[in-house]
XYZ file of C-alpha atoms in Angstrom:
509
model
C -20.067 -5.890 -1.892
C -20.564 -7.196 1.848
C -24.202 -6.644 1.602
C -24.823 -9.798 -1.367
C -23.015 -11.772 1.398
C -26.096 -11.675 3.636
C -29.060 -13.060 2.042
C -26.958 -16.285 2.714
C -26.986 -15.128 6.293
C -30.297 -14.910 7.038
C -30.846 -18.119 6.432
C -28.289 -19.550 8.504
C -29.006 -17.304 11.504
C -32.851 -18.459 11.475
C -31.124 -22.245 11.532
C -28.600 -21.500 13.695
C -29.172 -18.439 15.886
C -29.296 -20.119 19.423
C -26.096 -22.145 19.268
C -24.170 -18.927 17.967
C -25.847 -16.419 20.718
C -24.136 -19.160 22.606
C -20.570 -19.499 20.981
C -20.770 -15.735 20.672
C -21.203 -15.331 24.445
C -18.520 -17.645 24.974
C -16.078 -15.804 22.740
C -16.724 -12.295 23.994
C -15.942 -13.631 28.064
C -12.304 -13.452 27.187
C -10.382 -9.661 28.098
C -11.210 -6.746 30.383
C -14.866 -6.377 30.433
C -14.507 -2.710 32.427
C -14.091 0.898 31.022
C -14.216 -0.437 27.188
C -14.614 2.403 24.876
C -17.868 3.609 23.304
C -19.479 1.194 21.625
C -22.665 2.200 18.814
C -25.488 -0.067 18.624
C -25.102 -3.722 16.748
C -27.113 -6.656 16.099
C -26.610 -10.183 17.456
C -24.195 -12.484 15.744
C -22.794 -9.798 13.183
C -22.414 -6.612 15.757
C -21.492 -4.313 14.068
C -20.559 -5.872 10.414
C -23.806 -3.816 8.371
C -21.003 -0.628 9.115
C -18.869 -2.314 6.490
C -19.359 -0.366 3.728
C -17.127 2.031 1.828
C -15.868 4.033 1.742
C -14.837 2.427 4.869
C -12.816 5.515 6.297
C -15.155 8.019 5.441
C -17.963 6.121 7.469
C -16.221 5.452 9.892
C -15.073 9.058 10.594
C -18.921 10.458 10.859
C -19.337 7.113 13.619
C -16.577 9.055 15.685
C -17.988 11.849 15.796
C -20.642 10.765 17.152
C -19.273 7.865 19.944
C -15.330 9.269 20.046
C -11.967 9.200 18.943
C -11.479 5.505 20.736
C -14.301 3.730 19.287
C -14.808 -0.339 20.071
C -16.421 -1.989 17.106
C -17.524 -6.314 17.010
C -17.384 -7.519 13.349
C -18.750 -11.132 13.803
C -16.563 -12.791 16.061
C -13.661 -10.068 16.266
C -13.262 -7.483 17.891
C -11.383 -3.906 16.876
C -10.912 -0.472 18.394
C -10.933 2.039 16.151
C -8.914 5.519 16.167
C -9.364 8.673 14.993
C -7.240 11.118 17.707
C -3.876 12.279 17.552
C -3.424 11.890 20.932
C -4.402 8.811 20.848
C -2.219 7.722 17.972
C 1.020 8.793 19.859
C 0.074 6.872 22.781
C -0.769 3.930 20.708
C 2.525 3.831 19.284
C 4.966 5.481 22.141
C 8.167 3.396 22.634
C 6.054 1.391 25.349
C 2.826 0.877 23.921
C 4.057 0.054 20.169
C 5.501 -3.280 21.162
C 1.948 -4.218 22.564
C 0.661 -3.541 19.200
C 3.444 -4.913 17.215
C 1.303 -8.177 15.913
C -0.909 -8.600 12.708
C -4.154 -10.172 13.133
C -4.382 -13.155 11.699
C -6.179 -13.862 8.732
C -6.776 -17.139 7.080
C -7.311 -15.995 3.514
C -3.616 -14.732 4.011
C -2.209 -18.042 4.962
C -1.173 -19.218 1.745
C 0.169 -15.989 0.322
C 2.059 -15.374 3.293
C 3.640 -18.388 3.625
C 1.994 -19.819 6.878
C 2.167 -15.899 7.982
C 5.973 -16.149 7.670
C 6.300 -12.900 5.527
C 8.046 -9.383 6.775
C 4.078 -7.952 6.738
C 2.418 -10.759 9.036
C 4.614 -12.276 10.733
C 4.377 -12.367 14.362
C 6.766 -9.918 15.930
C 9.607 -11.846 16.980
C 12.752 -13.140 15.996
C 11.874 -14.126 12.630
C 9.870 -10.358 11.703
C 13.102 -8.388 13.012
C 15.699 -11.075 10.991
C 13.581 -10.073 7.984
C 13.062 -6.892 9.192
C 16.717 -6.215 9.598
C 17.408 -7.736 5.984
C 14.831 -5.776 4.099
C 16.395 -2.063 6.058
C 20.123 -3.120 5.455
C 19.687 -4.644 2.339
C 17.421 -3.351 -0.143
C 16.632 0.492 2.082
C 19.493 1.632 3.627
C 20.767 4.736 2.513
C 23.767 3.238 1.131
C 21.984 0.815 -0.978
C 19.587 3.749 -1.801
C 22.616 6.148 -3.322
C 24.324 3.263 -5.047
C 21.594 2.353 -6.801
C 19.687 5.957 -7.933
C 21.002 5.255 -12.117
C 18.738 2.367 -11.833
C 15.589 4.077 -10.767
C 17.132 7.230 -12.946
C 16.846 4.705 -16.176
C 13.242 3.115 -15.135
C 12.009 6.562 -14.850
C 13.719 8.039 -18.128
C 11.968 4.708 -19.768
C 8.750 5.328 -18.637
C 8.920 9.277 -20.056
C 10.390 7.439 -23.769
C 6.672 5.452 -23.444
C 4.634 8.691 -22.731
C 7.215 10.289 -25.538
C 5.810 7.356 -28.034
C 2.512 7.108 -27.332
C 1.666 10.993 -26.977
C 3.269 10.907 -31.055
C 0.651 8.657 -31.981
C -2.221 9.358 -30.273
C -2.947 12.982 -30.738
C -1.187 13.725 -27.403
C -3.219 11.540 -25.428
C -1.899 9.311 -22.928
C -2.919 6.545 -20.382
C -0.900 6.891 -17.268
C -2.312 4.409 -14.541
C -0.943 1.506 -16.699
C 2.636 3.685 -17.168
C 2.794 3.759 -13.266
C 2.364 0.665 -12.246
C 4.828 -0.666 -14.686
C 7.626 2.018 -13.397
C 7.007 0.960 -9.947
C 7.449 -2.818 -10.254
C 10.046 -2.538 -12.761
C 12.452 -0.324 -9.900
C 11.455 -3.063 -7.565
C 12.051 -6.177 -9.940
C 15.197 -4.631 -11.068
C 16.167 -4.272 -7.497
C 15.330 -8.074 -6.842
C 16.081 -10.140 -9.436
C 17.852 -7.644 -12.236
C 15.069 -7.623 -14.257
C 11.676 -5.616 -15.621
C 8.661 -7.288 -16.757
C 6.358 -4.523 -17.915
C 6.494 -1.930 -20.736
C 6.441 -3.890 -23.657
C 9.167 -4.404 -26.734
C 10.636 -1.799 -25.226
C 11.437 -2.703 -22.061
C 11.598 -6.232 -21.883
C 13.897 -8.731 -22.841
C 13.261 -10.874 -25.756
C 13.523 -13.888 -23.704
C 11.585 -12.512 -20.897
C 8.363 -12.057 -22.587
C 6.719 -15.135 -21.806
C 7.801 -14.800 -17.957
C 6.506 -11.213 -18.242
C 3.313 -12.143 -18.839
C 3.088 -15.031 -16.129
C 4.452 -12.539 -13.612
C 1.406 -9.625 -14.854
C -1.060 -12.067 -14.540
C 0.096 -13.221 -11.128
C 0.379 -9.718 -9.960
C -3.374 -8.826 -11.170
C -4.810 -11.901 -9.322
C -3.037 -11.089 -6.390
C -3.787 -7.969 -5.650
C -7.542 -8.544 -6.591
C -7.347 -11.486 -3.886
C -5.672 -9.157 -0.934
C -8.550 -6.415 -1.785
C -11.489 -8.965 -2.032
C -13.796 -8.583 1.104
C -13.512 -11.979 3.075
C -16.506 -11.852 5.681
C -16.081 -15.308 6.734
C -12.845 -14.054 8.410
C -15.856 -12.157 10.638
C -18.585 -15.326 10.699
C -16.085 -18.711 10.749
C -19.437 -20.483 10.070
C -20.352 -19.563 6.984
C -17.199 -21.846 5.944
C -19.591 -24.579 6.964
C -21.835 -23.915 3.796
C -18.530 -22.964 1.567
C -18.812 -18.752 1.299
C -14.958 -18.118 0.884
C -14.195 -21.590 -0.396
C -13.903 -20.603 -3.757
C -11.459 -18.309 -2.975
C -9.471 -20.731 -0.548
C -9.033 -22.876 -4.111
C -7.798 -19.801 -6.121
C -5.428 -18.700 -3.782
C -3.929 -22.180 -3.776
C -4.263 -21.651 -7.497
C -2.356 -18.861 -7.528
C 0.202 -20.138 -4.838
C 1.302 -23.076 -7.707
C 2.096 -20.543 -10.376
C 3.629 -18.227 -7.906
C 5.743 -21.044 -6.572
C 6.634 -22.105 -10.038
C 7.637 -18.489 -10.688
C 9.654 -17.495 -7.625
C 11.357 -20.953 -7.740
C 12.891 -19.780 -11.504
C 13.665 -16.747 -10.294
C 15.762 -17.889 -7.310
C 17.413 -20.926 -9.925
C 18.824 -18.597 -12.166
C 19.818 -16.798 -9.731
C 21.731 -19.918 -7.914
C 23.170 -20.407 -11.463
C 24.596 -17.300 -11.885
C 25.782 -16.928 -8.425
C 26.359 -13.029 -7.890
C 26.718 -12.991 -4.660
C 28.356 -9.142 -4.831
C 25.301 -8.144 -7.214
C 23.447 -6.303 -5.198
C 20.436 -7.905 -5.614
C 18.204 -8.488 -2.787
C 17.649 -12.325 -3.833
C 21.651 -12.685 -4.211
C 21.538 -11.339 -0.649
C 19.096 -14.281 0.981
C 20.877 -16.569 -0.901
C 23.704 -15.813 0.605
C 21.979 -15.901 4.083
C 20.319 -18.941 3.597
C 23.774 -20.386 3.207
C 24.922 -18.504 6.173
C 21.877 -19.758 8.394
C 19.864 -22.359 6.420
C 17.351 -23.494 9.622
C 16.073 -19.402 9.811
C 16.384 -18.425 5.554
C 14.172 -21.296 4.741
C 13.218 -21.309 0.665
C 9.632 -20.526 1.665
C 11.203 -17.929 3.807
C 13.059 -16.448 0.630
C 9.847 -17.185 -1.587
C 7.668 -14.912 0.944
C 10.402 -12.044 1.538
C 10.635 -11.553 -2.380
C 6.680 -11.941 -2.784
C 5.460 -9.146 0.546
C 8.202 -6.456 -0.952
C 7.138 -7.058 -4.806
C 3.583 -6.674 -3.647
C 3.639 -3.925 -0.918
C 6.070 -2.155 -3.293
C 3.993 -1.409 -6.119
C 0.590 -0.557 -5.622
C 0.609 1.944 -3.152
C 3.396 4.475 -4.865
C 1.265 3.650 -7.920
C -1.349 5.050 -6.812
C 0.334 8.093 -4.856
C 1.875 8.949 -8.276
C -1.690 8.700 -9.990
C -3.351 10.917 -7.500
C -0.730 13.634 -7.424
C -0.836 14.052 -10.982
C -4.392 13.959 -10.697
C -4.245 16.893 -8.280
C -1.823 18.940 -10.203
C -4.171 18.727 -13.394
C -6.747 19.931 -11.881
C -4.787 22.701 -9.940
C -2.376 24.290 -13.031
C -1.471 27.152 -10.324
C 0.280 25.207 -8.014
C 1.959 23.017 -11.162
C 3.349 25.826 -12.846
C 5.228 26.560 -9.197
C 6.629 23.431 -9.724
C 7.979 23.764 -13.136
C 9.415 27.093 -12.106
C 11.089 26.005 -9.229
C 12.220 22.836 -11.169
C 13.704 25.215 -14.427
C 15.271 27.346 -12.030
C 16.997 24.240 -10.034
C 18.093 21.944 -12.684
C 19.849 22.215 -15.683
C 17.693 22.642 -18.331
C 20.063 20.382 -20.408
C 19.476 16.909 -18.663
C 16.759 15.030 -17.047
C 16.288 16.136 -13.356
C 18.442 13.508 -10.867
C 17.588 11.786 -7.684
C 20.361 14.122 -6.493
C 18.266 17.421 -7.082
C 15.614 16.538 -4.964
C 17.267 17.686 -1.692
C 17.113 21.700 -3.611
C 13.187 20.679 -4.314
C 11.818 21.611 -1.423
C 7.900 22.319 -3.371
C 8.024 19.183 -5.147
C 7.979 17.636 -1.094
C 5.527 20.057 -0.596
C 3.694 18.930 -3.218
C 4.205 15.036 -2.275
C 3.743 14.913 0.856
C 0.044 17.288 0.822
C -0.814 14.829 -2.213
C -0.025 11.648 0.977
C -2.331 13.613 3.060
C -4.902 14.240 0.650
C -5.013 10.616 -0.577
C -3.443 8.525 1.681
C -3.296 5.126 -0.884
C -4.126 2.956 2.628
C -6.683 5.641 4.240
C -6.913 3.035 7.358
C -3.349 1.462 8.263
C -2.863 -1.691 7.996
C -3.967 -3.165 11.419
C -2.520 -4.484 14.736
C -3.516 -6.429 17.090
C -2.844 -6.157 21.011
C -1.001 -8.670 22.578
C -2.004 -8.044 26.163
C -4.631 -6.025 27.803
C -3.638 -2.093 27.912
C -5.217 1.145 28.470
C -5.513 3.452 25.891
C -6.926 6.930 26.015
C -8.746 6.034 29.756
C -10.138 2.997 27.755
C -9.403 -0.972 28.282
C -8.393 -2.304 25.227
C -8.518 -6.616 25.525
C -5.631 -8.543 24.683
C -6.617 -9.740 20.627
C -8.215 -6.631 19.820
C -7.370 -5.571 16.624
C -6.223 -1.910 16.345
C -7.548 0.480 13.314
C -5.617 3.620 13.076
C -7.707 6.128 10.627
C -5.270 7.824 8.934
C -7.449 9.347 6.310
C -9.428 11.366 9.248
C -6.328 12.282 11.061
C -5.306 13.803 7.972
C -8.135 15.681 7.241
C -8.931 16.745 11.209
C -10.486 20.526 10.576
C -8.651 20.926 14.408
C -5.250 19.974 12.982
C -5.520 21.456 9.495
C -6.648 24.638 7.920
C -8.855 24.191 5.237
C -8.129 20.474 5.466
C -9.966 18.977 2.166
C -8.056 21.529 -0.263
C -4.655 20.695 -1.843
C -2.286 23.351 -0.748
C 1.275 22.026 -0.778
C 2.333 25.752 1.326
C 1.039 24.284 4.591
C 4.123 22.109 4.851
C 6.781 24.966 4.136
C 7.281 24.316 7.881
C 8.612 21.072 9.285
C 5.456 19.482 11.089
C 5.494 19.795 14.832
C 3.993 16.479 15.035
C 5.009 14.082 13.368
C 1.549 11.787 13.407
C 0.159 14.620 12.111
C 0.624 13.015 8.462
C 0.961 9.097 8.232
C 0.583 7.426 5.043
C 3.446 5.128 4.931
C 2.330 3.859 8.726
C 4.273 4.456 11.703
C 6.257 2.751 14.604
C 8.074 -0.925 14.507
C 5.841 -2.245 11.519
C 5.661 1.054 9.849
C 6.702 0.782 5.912
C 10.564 0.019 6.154
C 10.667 1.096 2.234
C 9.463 4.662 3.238
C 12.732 6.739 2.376
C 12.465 4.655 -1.189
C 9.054 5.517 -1.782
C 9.889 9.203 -1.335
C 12.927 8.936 -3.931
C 10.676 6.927 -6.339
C 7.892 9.815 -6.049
C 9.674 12.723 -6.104
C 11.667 11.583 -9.174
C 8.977 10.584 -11.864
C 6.826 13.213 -10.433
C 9.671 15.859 -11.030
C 10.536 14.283 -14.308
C 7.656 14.366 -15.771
C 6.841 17.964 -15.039
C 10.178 19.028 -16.474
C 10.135 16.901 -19.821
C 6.057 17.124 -20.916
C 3.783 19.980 -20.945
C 0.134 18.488 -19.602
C -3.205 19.365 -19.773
C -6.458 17.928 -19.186
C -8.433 16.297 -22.056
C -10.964 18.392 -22.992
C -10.128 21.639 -20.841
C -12.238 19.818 -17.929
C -11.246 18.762 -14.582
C -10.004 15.223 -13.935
C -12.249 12.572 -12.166
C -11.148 12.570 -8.465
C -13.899 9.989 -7.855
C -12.286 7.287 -5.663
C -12.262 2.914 -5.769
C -11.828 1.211 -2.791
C -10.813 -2.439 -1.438
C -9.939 -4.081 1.078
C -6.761 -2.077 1.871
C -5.582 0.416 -0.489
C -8.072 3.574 -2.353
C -7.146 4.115 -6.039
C -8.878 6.321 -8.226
C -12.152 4.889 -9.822
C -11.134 6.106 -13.381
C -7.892 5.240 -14.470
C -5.641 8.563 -15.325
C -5.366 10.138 -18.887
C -3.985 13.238 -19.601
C -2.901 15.639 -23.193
C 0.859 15.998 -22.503
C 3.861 17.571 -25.466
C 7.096 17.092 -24.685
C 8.967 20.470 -23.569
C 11.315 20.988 -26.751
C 14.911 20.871 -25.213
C 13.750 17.493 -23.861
C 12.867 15.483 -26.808
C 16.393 14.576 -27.329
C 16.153 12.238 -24.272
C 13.638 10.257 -25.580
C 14.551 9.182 -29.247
């Protein structure tokens, strides 16, 4: 993927290559030159840019062995530490230290999506990140909103098992999954904004939604296939000189239009109606922007609705796809979980948000699935905002900071037999709490963590109670992995044989 960027490169160094040693040199006299960390070898111009490769994590786990847990690393023009250490993770993100790292790099391919980096996910940290901030935890993740709204995400999920009911009848028990999962985990957040789904078919959508469906599934699609597209002109600004990324600079303003057009009906109807006691996170800004129009601008509203649609889908997608994944291919561990779930629930209903608390396996299971296959295996990064020391090391002010959560999480010093799924190792609480960190940690940590956990534990629980599974074939399931940019899904979308457990079938005609 990076590499078919180069043959374009070589041409431009051999045209170019004494003004950029120059610009270069110029660039990297800026921050503390002294005590840097470990540093392996890189070439002029693109450092250290060749190490791009995936899977990123992975590679960049055997490099620390080698040069450290505090690793500096130049891609092109930027520069990044990179860590791998416990230790070092708590002191990167210690009451102190956290606020120094409390920015997003900037990125232009992420202008227009973001809204001139106004969204909750890039915005600078300031006044503007903790109003949105603030909204998103009180509004759509508090607790309270959280309990009064479980028979929603109780419905989606009962909805979702009615689709695996029908489509296991009429394909000799077969069924896709991947596509089922994505579609539960936008509908719960689409329901939560706006009061409406837009996948699962006849079934789930209103007939005069269908049209709008579809606009909002293709939107979605090209979306998330422009955030994981590899931009190495964010590395080498002047390979914008000969166009490499323009293309994509006129899709995303492309996309921008329709999503505009989209987001702008949404929030009309929504004026219309005018519930502001709904419930619904758009009601909610609306409301604000009343309230305070100069800080809830409509690009403001357009961004909030677009960063928590986007960052609240994929990712529990794919943590539901790869814990299903691991309990197919380990039937000892899911028969624990149906036992513990028949002996917990009444075997007359579907299992409730409410009996998760008495579930303590199914966290088990969860949260050594998160560890396994952490669905962003390097957290979304930071950048300093002045010059700091971290573990003995200077770190520059506009460094950008790459915590590898993927190699904390499968440290052979912090875990026992750390690359096999065994949900028993967290019986315990953790005594460390950066031990496991898939949903990110301090200020800019996922504010829609506690939700995630709900969402999870519920369709996973469900559909161990209502469906017996097995894999197709007798065989093991792919756990072959597909990386972007960001997030690592699995390479082969899930299928799985599944019969519905007999005093369940009643739910789902």
């Amino acid at each position: 993927m990076i590499e078919a960027y180069f043959s374009h490169l070589i041409l431009l160094l051999l045209i170019f290559i004494i003004p950029l040693i120059v610009f270069m040199k110029l660039l990297n006299k800026t921050g503390t030159k002294s005590n840097l960390p470990p540093s392996p070898p890189s070439f002029p111009i693109i450092g250290h840019l060749l190490m791009l490769k995936q899977p990123l994590h992975e590679n960049l786990q055997k490099l620390s062995q080698k040069f450290g847990p505090v690793m500096l690393l130049h891609f092109g023009v930027r520069k990044f530490v990179v860590v791998t250490s416990l230790s070092v993770v708590e002191e990167c993100f210690n009451q102190t230290n956290d606020v120094v790292f409390s920015n997003r790099p900037r990125v232009s391919a992420a202008k227009n999506m973001t809204y001139n980096f106004s969204s909750i996910t890039v915005a600078p940290y300031g006044d503007l990140w903790r109003a949105l901030r603030r909204v998103a935890a009180s509004e759509f993740f508090s607790t309270t909103h959280l309990a009064a709204t479980t028979h929603s995400r109780e419905h989606e999920v009962k909805l979702m098992c009615r689709q695996i009911y029908n489509e296991s009848q009429k394909s000799q028990q077969v069924v896709e999954l991947e596509s089922k999962f994505r579609g539960l985990m936008n509908n719960i957040i689409t329901m939560g904004f706006i009061g409406k789904r837009y996948f699962g078919g006849d079934l789930m959508i209103e007939k005069g939604d269908v049209e709008v469906a579809h606009r909002f599934q293709e939107i979605m699609e090209e979306s998330f296939t422009q955030i994981n597209a590899p931009k190495i002109e964010e590395f080498l600004p002047f390979l914008k000189w000969v166009g490499i990324g323009r293309t994509r600079e006129m899709e995303s303003y492309e996309l921008m239009e329709k999503t505009n057009e989209l987001l702008d009906e949404f929030i009309r109807e929504r004026r219309r109606k005018g519930c502001s006691g709904s419930g619904l996170m758009v009601d909610s800004l609306l409301a604000l922007q009343d309230a305070e129009p100069e800080l809830y601008t409509h690009d403001i509203i357009r961004s909030h609705i677009l960063a928590i649609i986007l960052t609240g889908t994929e990712a529990p997608n794919f943590a539901l796809e790869w814990t299903m994944s691991l309990l197919l291919n380990n039937r000892k561990v899911m028969q624990k979980l149906k036992n513990e779930i028949d002996t917990k629930v009444d075997s007359n209903r579907l299992l409730q948000e409410g009996d998760l608390d008495r579930l303590s396996y199914l966290q088990n299971v969860i949260d050594e699935s998160l560890r396994l296959y952490p669905p962003v295996p390097m957290l979304l990064p930071r950048e300093a905002s002045k010059d700091i020391m971290i573990g003995g090391y200077s770190i520059p002010r506009g460094t950008t900071l790459m915590v590898n959560a993927w190699a904390i999480h499968r440290d052979p010093v912090l875990w026992d037999n750390p690359d096999e799924f065994i949900p028993e190792r967290f019986g315990e609480k953790l005594e460390d709490k950066y031990k496991t960190i898939p949903f990110g940690v301090g200020r800019r940590g996922c504010p829609g963590m506690n939700l995630g956990y709900r969402v999870l534990g519920l369709a996973l629980g469900t559909l161990i109670q209502a469906f017996e599974w097995e894999t197709i074939g007798g065989g093991e399931i792919d756990m072959t992995a597909s990386y972007g940019d960001l997030l690592m899904c699995k390479l082969k979308p899930l299928q799985a044989l599944c019969k519905p457990r007999s005093n369940m079938i009643a739910h789902f005609l």
